[in-house]
């Protein structure tokens, strides 16, 4: 067979798989089911939508039950406990497979890009049928076909890629909002982080392709997009016709019918004044900025290879708050990086108090083999890390609570996202600044923008009342 491009080739394999699955359907007298479980970040969630898109075109019915005919774990390896979770769940899956030998178990995503992981799987988890990585997600149909025809385990890990494959199917989890990849990979090599090793070098998509995708999403009912990249602020720098992230935002803003734009993640070192200006005047870009700090100690930031110091970071916060007064700012912080002293830690606390985050994701440093930090001396003792972690959390929570109080009693625009799981007759949605609000309403509101009075601030969320 010869194909003019990769997408065409994969469509061919989707058809071939569909034939095989049809046979099975006839044999079983029912539809086959597939369950894709996602671990990790928004990138993985987006990849999973593509994986499910391929599987549903092949003829699998989507299910959340892991007693399925095909189970695919899309893995994360950013911290050690992400890995441990996978090994634990694989044990559970093997029991299900014992009862259904025809079941296909697949693993993909970031963890598979590590040699020692694949070695371990081959040695101790022989029941796994399909292993592939982050660079060849689009190959699912081809790999599955090979597995179905051969009856043998199929393993295909790429070390990297320069390719960006467009136009494959996707099944979206939400009808009204969607992630949109604007770039893949990361070039920053923060010394603690494994992502550049498992996601490869930075590659930006063409702005035309991104805008096209957003238009198509809007035509299909999407009102909010989240532009995704490990460092969106360096978007476009390596394109043939370089373009800034701020310019891309302006192009996306022009898409008619689109109501809200979010993006993730911003690296402080590349956050430009141009971006702040574009955000300040935009009608669609949400008043929200996720700006990972990692540490407040300039000494540690240097060793972390972050390319900014405490003062530069605080200056950014100041500029953001000045230009966009009610902006919600969130962050990521690592506690217990090798060599972190009490003084370093107090610098982090100081930044938290000055930046006044709406919320912060706090992580205990996890040693990732292959990263420079893994070889650094002075790994901080566990009890010291735990103590610092708890102290940090207290400060973070206290400030979050105070921040939510500020909007209590005001009326804000809310995008309704889902039925409330705990209170019957209630729905939940998000403000522009990404805070969550619960209020009385029914499912017909899902995907709609409504005005809600934030009656009561509850720490991390609000209880509200819809106003006409
Ligand atoms: N590209 C994003 C971060 C992606 S990873 C950025 O640069 O901001 C998400 C978060 O996981 C990071 O911000 C960091 O706080 C945390 N993280 C990454 N590696 C880690 C490690 N080895 N131990 C603990 N936390 C880590
Ligand atoms: Fe990891 Fe740093 Fe890249 Fe973020 S910017 S993914 S923390 S290496
Ligand atoms: Fe995890 Fe990979 Fe994302 S390691 S955080 S899923 S890029």
PDB file of N, CA, C and O in Angstrom, residues 310-353:
ATOM      1  N   UNK A 310      13.678  35.482  42.258  1.00  0.00           N
ATOM      2  CA  UNK A 310      12.523  35.853  43.086  1.00  0.00           C
ATOM      3  C   UNK A 310      11.980  37.235  42.697  1.00  0.00           C
ATOM      4  O   UNK A 310      10.768  37.406  42.520  1.00  0.00           O
ATOM      5  N   UNK A 311      12.885  38.186  42.516  1.00  0.00           N
ATOM      6  CA  UNK A 311      12.452  39.563  42.237  1.00  0.00           C
ATOM      7  C   UNK A 311      11.754  39.656  40.878  1.00  0.00           C
ATOM      8  O   UNK A 311      10.721  40.308  40.742  1.00  0.00           O
ATOM      9  N   UNK A 312      12.355  38.999  39.882  1.00  0.00           N
ATOM     10  CA  UNK A 312      11.732  39.034  38.544  1.00  0.00           C
ATOM     11  C   UNK A 312      10.337  38.416  38.594  1.00  0.00           C
ATOM     12  O   UNK A 312       9.397  38.908  37.961  1.00  0.00           O
ATOM     13  N   UNK A 313      10.212  37.346  39.342  1.00  0.00           N
ATOM     14  CA  UNK A 313       8.915  36.680  39.440  1.00  0.00           C
ATOM     15  C   UNK A 313       7.882  37.608  40.079  1.00  0.00           C
ATOM     16  O   UNK A 313       6.768  37.774  39.566  1.00  0.00           O
ATOM     17  N   UNK A 314       8.270  38.224  41.195  1.00  0.00           N
ATOM     18  CA  UNK A 314       7.328  39.112  41.887  1.00  0.00           C
ATOM     19  C   UNK A 314       6.965  40.322  41.031  1.00  0.00           C
ATOM     20  O   UNK A 314       5.835  40.809  41.080  1.00  0.00           O
ATOM     21  N   UNK A 315       7.913  40.751  40.218  1.00  0.00           N
ATOM     22  CA  UNK A 315       7.634  41.877  39.323  1.00  0.00           C
ATOM     23  C   UNK A 315       6.550  41.491  38.302  1.00  0.00           C
ATOM     24  O   UNK A 315       5.647  42.285  37.998  1.00  0.00           O
ATOM     25  N   UNK A 316       6.642  40.262  37.813  1.00  0.00           N
ATOM     26  CA  UNK A 316       5.618  39.778  36.869  1.00  0.00           C
ATOM     27  C   UNK A 316       4.238  39.799  37.512  1.00  0.00           C
ATOM     28  O   UNK A 316       3.246  40.216  36.904  1.00  0.00           O
ATOM     29  N   UNK A 317       4.182  39.324  38.750  1.00  0.00           N
ATOM     30  CA  UNK A 317       2.898  39.285  39.459  1.00  0.00           C
ATOM     31  C   UNK A 317       2.338  40.714  39.580  1.00  0.00           C
ATOM     32  O   UNK A 317       1.151  40.960  39.356  1.00  0.00           O
ATOM     33  N   UNK A 318       3.217  41.619  39.896  1.00  0.00           N
ATOM     34  CA  UNK A 318       2.806  43.008  40.059  1.00  0.00           C
ATOM     35  C   UNK A 318       2.238  43.560  38.743  1.00  0.00           C
ATOM     36  O   UNK A 318       1.179  44.190  38.717  1.00  0.00           O
ATOM     37  N   UNK A 319       2.964  43.303  37.669  1.00  0.00           N
ATOM     38  CA  UNK A 319       2.514  43.781  36.353  1.00  0.00           C
ATOM     39  C   UNK A 319       1.156  43.181  35.994  1.00  0.00           C
ATOM     40  O   UNK A 319       0.276  43.872  35.477  1.00  0.00           O
ATOM     41  N   UNK A 320       1.010  41.892  36.257  1.00  0.00           N
ATOM     42  CA  UNK A 320      -0.261  41.217  35.928  1.00  0.00           C
ATOM     43  C   UNK A 320      -1.412  41.820  36.710  1.00  0.00           C
ATOM     44  O   UNK A 320      -2.481  42.094  36.161  1.00  0.00           O
ATOM     45  N   UNK A 321      -1.194  42.018  37.996  1.00  0.00           N
ATOM     46  CA  UNK A 321      -2.281  42.541  38.836  1.00  0.00           C
ATOM     47  C   UNK A 321      -2.630  43.979  38.471  1.00  0.00           C
ATOM     48  O   UNK A 321      -3.778  44.383  38.586  1.00  0.00           O
ATOM     49  N   UNK A 322      -1.627  44.714  38.036  1.00  0.00           N
ATOM     50  CA  UNK A 322      -1.875  46.109  37.665  1.00  0.00           C
ATOM     51  C   UNK A 322      -2.697  46.168  36.371  1.00  0.00           C
ATOM     52  O   UNK A 322      -3.661  46.918  36.257  1.00  0.00           O
ATOM     53  N   UNK A 323      -2.305  45.342  35.397  1.00  0.00           N
ATOM     54  CA  UNK A 323      -2.968  45.385  34.091  1.00  0.00           C
ATOM     55  C   UNK A 323      -4.348  44.728  34.127  1.00  0.00           C
ATOM     56  O   UNK A 323      -5.264  45.135  33.422  1.00  0.00           O
ATOM     57  N   UNK A 324      -4.474  43.685  34.950  1.00  0.00           N
ATOM     58  CA  UNK A 324      -5.737  42.921  34.998  1.00  0.00           C
ATOM     59  C   UNK A 324      -6.113  42.766  36.466  1.00  0.00           C
ATOM     60  O   UNK A 324      -5.863  41.735  37.087  1.00  0.00           O
ATOM     61  N   UNK A 325      -6.749  43.784  37.063  1.00  0.00           N
ATOM     62  CA  UNK A 325      -6.917  43.841  38.509  1.00  0.00           C
ATOM     63  C   UNK A 325      -7.560  42.595  39.143  1.00  0.00           C
ATOM     64  O   UNK A 325      -7.126  42.157  40.192  1.00  0.00           O
ATOM     65  N   UNK A 326      -8.579  42.006  38.517  1.00  0.00           N
ATOM     66  CA  UNK A 326      -9.225  40.871  39.191  1.00  0.00           C
ATOM     67  C   UNK A 326      -8.729  39.527  38.666  1.00  0.00           C
ATOM     68  O   UNK A 326      -9.438  38.525  38.730  1.00  0.00           O
ATOM     69  N   UNK A 327      -7.497  39.476  38.200  1.00  0.00           N
ATOM     70  CA  UNK A 327      -6.967  38.224  37.654  1.00  0.00           C
ATOM     71  C   UNK A 327      -6.784  37.170  38.759  1.00  0.00           C
ATOM     72  O   UNK A 327      -6.415  37.501  39.889  1.00  0.00           O
ATOM     73  N   UNK A 328      -7.084  35.928  38.437  1.00  0.00           N
ATOM     74  CA  UNK A 328      -6.836  34.816  39.350  1.00  0.00           C
ATOM     75  C   UNK A 328      -5.466  34.235  39.019  1.00  0.00           C
ATOM     76  O   UNK A 328      -5.233  33.854  37.880  1.00  0.00           O
ATOM     77  N   UNK A 329      -4.588  34.195  40.003  1.00  0.00           N
ATOM     78  CA  UNK A 329      -3.249  33.658  39.731  1.00  0.00           C
ATOM     79  C   UNK A 329      -3.040  32.377  40.536  1.00  0.00           C
ATOM     80  O   UNK A 329      -3.290  32.347  41.741  1.00  0.00           O
ATOM     81  N   UNK A 330      -2.617  31.337  39.837  1.00  0.00           N
ATOM     82  CA  UNK A 330      -2.348  30.065  40.508  1.00  0.00           C
ATOM     83  C   UNK A 330      -0.911  29.649  40.206  1.00  0.00           C
ATOM     84  O   UNK A 330      -0.270  30.219  39.322  1.00  0.00           O
ATOM     85  N   UNK A 331      -0.426  28.659  40.955  1.00  0.00           N
ATOM     86  CA  UNK A 331       0.978  28.304  40.781  1.00  0.00           C
ATOM     87  C   UNK A 331       1.260  26.843  41.125  1.00  0.00           C
ATOM     88  O   UNK A 331       0.385  26.148  41.638  1.00  0.00           O
ATOM     89  N   UNK A 332       2.477  26.415  40.814  1.00  0.00           N
ATOM     90  CA  UNK A 332       2.995  25.111  41.247  1.00  0.00           C
ATOM     91  C   UNK A 332       4.229  25.371  42.096  1.00  0.00           C
ATOM     92  O   UNK A 332       5.053  26.216  41.740  1.00  0.00           O
ATOM     93  N   UNK A 333       4.341  24.638  43.195  1.00  0.00           N
ATOM     94  CA  UNK A 333       5.508  24.808  44.076  1.00  0.00           C
ATOM     95  C   UNK A 333       6.068  23.437  44.449  1.00  0.00           C
ATOM     96  O   UNK A 333       5.314  22.505  44.742  1.00  0.00           O
ATOM     97  N   UNK A 334       7.379  23.319  44.416  1.00  0.00           N
ATOM     98  CA  UNK A 334       8.032  22.073  44.830  1.00  0.00           C
ATOM     99  C   UNK A 334       8.711  22.305  46.184  1.00  0.00           C
ATOM    100  O   UNK A 334       9.425  23.289  46.360  1.00  0.00           O
ATOM    101  N   UNK A 335       8.456  21.408  47.108  1.00  0.00           N
ATOM    102  CA  UNK A 335       9.103  21.481  48.419  1.00  0.00           C
ATOM    103  C   UNK A 335      10.109  20.348  48.530  1.00  0.00           C
ATOM    104  O   UNK A 335       9.815  19.210  48.134  1.00  0.00           O
ATOM    105  N   UNK A 336      11.299  20.656  49.048  1.00  0.00           N
ATOM    106  CA  UNK A 336      12.281  19.598  49.297  1.00  0.00           C
ATOM    107  C   UNK A 336      13.201  19.316  48.130  1.00  0.00           C
ATOM    108  O   UNK A 336      13.766  18.219  48.035  1.00  0.00           O
ATOM    109  N   UNK A 337      13.366  20.285  47.245  1.00  0.00           N
ATOM    110  CA  UNK A 337      14.358  20.144  46.171  1.00  0.00           C
ATOM    111  C   UNK A 337      15.725  19.936  46.840  1.00  0.00           C
ATOM    112  O   UNK A 337      15.993  20.514  47.898  1.00  0.00           O
ATOM    113  N   UNK A 338      16.615  19.115  46.228  1.00  0.00           N
ATOM    114  CA  UNK A 338      17.911  18.820  46.863  1.00  0.00           C
ATOM    115  C   UNK A 338      18.626  20.092  47.331  1.00  0.00           C
ATOM    116  O   UNK A 338      18.742  21.053  46.585  1.00  0.00           O
ATOM    117  N   UNK A 339      19.059  20.059  48.569  1.00  0.00           N
ATOM    118  CA  UNK A 339      19.819  21.183  49.112  1.00  0.00           C
ATOM    119  C   UNK A 339      18.955  22.308  49.648  1.00  0.00           C
ATOM    120  O   UNK A 339      19.470  23.323  50.111  1.00  0.00           O
ATOM    121  N   UNK A 340      17.626  22.157  49.618  1.00  0.00           N
ATOM    122  CA  UNK A 340      16.743  23.222  50.115  1.00  0.00           C
ATOM    123  C   UNK A 340      16.968  23.428  51.617  1.00  0.00           C
ATOM    124  O   UNK A 340      16.823  22.492  52.400  1.00  0.00           O
ATOM    125  N   UNK A 341      17.319  24.641  51.983  1.00  0.00           N
ATOM    126  CA  UNK A 341      17.526  24.945  53.405  1.00  0.00           C
ATOM    127  C   UNK A 341      16.268  25.599  53.963  1.00  0.00           C
ATOM    128  O   UNK A 341      15.371  25.987  53.201  1.00  0.00           O
ATOM    129  N   UNK A 342      16.242  25.760  55.272  1.00  0.00           N
ATOM    130  CA  UNK A 342      15.116  26.445  55.907  1.00  0.00           C
ATOM    131  C   UNK A 342      14.988  27.869  55.335  1.00  0.00           C
ATOM    132  O   UNK A 342      13.886  28.347  55.078  1.00  0.00           O
ATOM    133  N   UNK A 343      16.119  28.499  55.089  1.00  0.00           N
ATOM    134  CA  UNK A 343      16.082  29.859  54.532  1.00  0.00           C
ATOM    135  C   UNK A 343      15.473  29.872  53.125  1.00  0.00           C
ATOM    136  O   UNK A 343      14.682  30.759  52.785  1.00  0.00           O
ATOM    137  N   UNK A 344      15.889  28.896  52.313  1.00  0.00           N
ATOM    138  CA  UNK A 344      15.296  28.791  50.969  1.00  0.00           C
ATOM    139  C   UNK A 344      13.782  28.648  51.083  1.00  0.00           C
ATOM    140  O   UNK A 344      13.017  29.297  50.374  1.00  0.00           O
ATOM    141  N   UNK A 345      13.391  27.778  51.994  1.00  0.00           N
ATOM    142  CA  UNK A 345      11.964  27.510  52.152  1.00  0.00           C
ATOM    143  C   UNK A 345      11.207  28.775  52.593  1.00  0.00           C
ATOM    144  O   UNK A 345      10.115  29.060  52.098  1.00  0.00           O
ATOM    145  N   UNK A 346      11.827  29.533  53.487  1.00  0.00           N
ATOM    146  CA  UNK A 346      11.175  30.764  53.949  1.00  0.00           C
ATOM    147  C   UNK A 346      11.024  31.778  52.806  1.00  0.00           C
ATOM    148  O   UNK A 346      10.078  32.567  52.783  1.00  0.00           O
ATOM    149  N   UNK A 347      11.943  31.731  51.864  1.00  0.00           N
ATOM    150  CA  UNK A 347      11.814  32.596  50.671  1.00  0.00           C
ATOM    151  C   UNK A 347      10.559  32.197  49.894  1.00  0.00           C
ATOM    152  O   UNK A 347       9.831  33.037  49.360  1.00  0.00           O
ATOM    153  N   UNK A 348      10.318  30.904  49.790  1.00  0.00           N
ATOM    154  CA  UNK A 348       9.107  30.424  49.096  1.00  0.00           C
ATOM    155  C   UNK A 348       7.857  30.940  49.809  1.00  0.00           C
ATOM    156  O   UNK A 348       6.942  31.479  49.174  1.00  0.00           O
ATOM    157  N   UNK A 349       7.846  30.793  51.131  1.00  0.00           N
ATOM    158  CA  UNK A 349       6.704  31.287  51.915  1.00  0.00           C
ATOM    159  C   UNK A 349       6.517  32.794  51.678  1.00  0.00           C
ATOM    160  O   UNK A 349       5.393  33.284  51.529  1.00  0.00           O
ATOM    161  N   UNK A 350       7.627  33.498  51.616  1.00  0.00           N
ATOM    162  CA  UNK A 350       7.572  34.944  51.416  1.00  0.00           C
ATOM    163  C   UNK A 350       6.907  35.278  50.069  1.00  0.00           C
ATOM    164  O   UNK A 350       6.057  36.162  49.994  1.00  0.00           O
ATOM    165  N   UNK A 351       7.302  34.562  49.020  1.00  0.00           N
ATOM    166  CA  UNK A 351       6.687  34.824  47.709  1.00  0.00           C
ATOM    167  C   UNK A 351       5.186  34.500  47.763  1.00  0.00           C
ATOM    168  O   UNK A 351       4.365  35.254  47.246  1.00  0.00           O
ATOM    169  N   UNK A 352       4.840  33.392  48.396  1.00  0.00           N
ATOM    170  CA  UNK A 352       3.424  33.018  48.481  1.00  0.00           C
ATOM    171  C   UNK A 352       2.623  34.148  49.142  1.00  0.00           C
ATOM    172  O   UNK A 352       1.546  34.519  48.679  1.00  0.00           O
ATOM    173  N   UNK A 353       3.194  34.703  50.192  1.00  0.00           N
ATOM    174  CA  UNK A 353       2.484  35.781  50.903  1.00  0.00           C
ATOM    175  C   UNK A 353       2.393  37.041  50.055  1.00  0.00           C
ATOM    176  O   UNK A 353       1.403  37.767  50.110  1.00  0.00           O
TER     177      UNK A 353
END
